[in-house]
Short mmCIF file of C-alpha atoms in Angstrom, two decimals:
data_model
loop_
_atom_site.label_atom_id
_atom_site.label_comp_id
_atom_site.label_asym_id
_atom_site.label_seq_id
_atom_site.Cartn_x
_atom_site.Cartn_y
_atom_site.Cartn_z
CA MET A 913 -1.17 21.39 21.86
CA GLY A 914 2.34 20.37 22.56
CA ASP A 915 1.29 17.33 24.41
CA ALA A 916 -0.92 16.17 21.35
CA VAL A 917 2.04 16.37 18.94
CA SER A 918 4.50 14.66 21.38
CA THR A 919 2.13 11.60 21.73
CA LEU A 920 1.34 11.36 18.16
CA GLU A 921 4.73 9.71 17.14
CA SER A 922 5.62 8.22 20.50
CA GLU A 923 6.92 5.02 18.81
CA THR A 924 8.92 6.82 16.28
CA ILE A 925 10.37 4.32 13.98
CA TYR A 926 10.17 1.27 16.34
CA PRO A 927 7.49 -1.42 15.80
CA VAL A 928 4.22 -0.46 17.45
CA PRO A 929 3.24 -3.15 20.22
CA ALA A 930 0.28 -5.31 19.31
CA ALA A 931 -1.55 -3.87 22.40
CA ARG A 932 -1.40 -0.33 20.96
CA ARG A 933 -2.60 -1.01 17.53
CA TYR A 934 -6.00 0.14 16.73
CA ARG A 935 -6.49 -0.23 12.94
CA THR A 936 -6.83 -3.24 10.74
CA ALA A 937 -4.99 -4.51 7.66
CA ARG A 938 -8.14 -3.28 5.59
CA ASP A 939 -7.51 0.32 6.49
CA LEU A 940 -4.30 0.14 4.72
CA PHE A 941 -5.94 -0.56 1.40
CA THR A 942 -6.18 3.27 0.42
CA VAL A 943 -2.65 3.68 1.53
CA TRP A 944 -1.36 1.10 -1.14
CA PHE A 945 -3.98 1.22 -3.80
CA GLY A 946 -3.62 5.13 -4.23
CA PRO A 947 0.01 5.25 -5.07
CA ASN A 948 -0.12 1.97 -7.23
CA LEU A 949 -2.96 3.35 -9.31
CA MET A 950 -0.62 5.62 -11.49
CA MET A 951 -0.78 5.88 -15.10
CA LEU A 952 2.65 4.15 -15.56
CA THR A 953 1.24 1.05 -13.68
CA VAL A 954 -1.85 1.02 -15.85
CA VAL A 955 0.21 1.45 -19.12
CA THR A 956 2.57 -1.42 -18.12
CA GLY A 957 -0.27 -3.82 -17.35
CA ALA A 958 -1.92 -2.94 -20.74
CA LEU A 959 1.41 -3.62 -22.52
CA SER A 960 1.89 -7.04 -20.79
CA THR A 961 -1.31 -8.15 -22.44
CA THR A 962 -0.98 -6.44 -25.87
CA VAL A 963 2.79 -6.60 -26.67
CA PHE A 964 3.85 -9.50 -24.55
CA GLY A 965 0.80 -11.64 -25.40
CA LEU A 966 0.06 -12.71 -21.74
CA SER A 967 -3.39 -13.60 -20.66
CA LEU A 968 -5.15 -11.62 -18.04
CA PHE A 969 -4.08 -13.73 -15.02
CA PRO A 970 -0.26 -13.87 -15.73
CA ALA A 971 -0.33 -10.35 -16.62
CA VAL A 972 -1.89 -9.41 -13.30
CA VAL A 973 0.34 -11.53 -11.17
CA GLY A 974 3.58 -10.45 -13.10
CA ASP A 975 2.49 -6.70 -12.87
CA ASP A 976 2.13 -6.86 -9.15
CA ALA A 977 5.93 -7.60 -8.48
#
């Protein structure tokens, strides 16, 4: 059990070498999508079209930043 825990984070905060990476960028979708799908984000996006009068594309692009 101790060996499994110690090998889990062997790179600590340093960049993982490309040879040791086994996931793809697509696997990070849920990591980034989940926190960004909060109620405040949805309300801010809705306000950009209703209050500020932006069309859909500028509202989506501006809300992403």
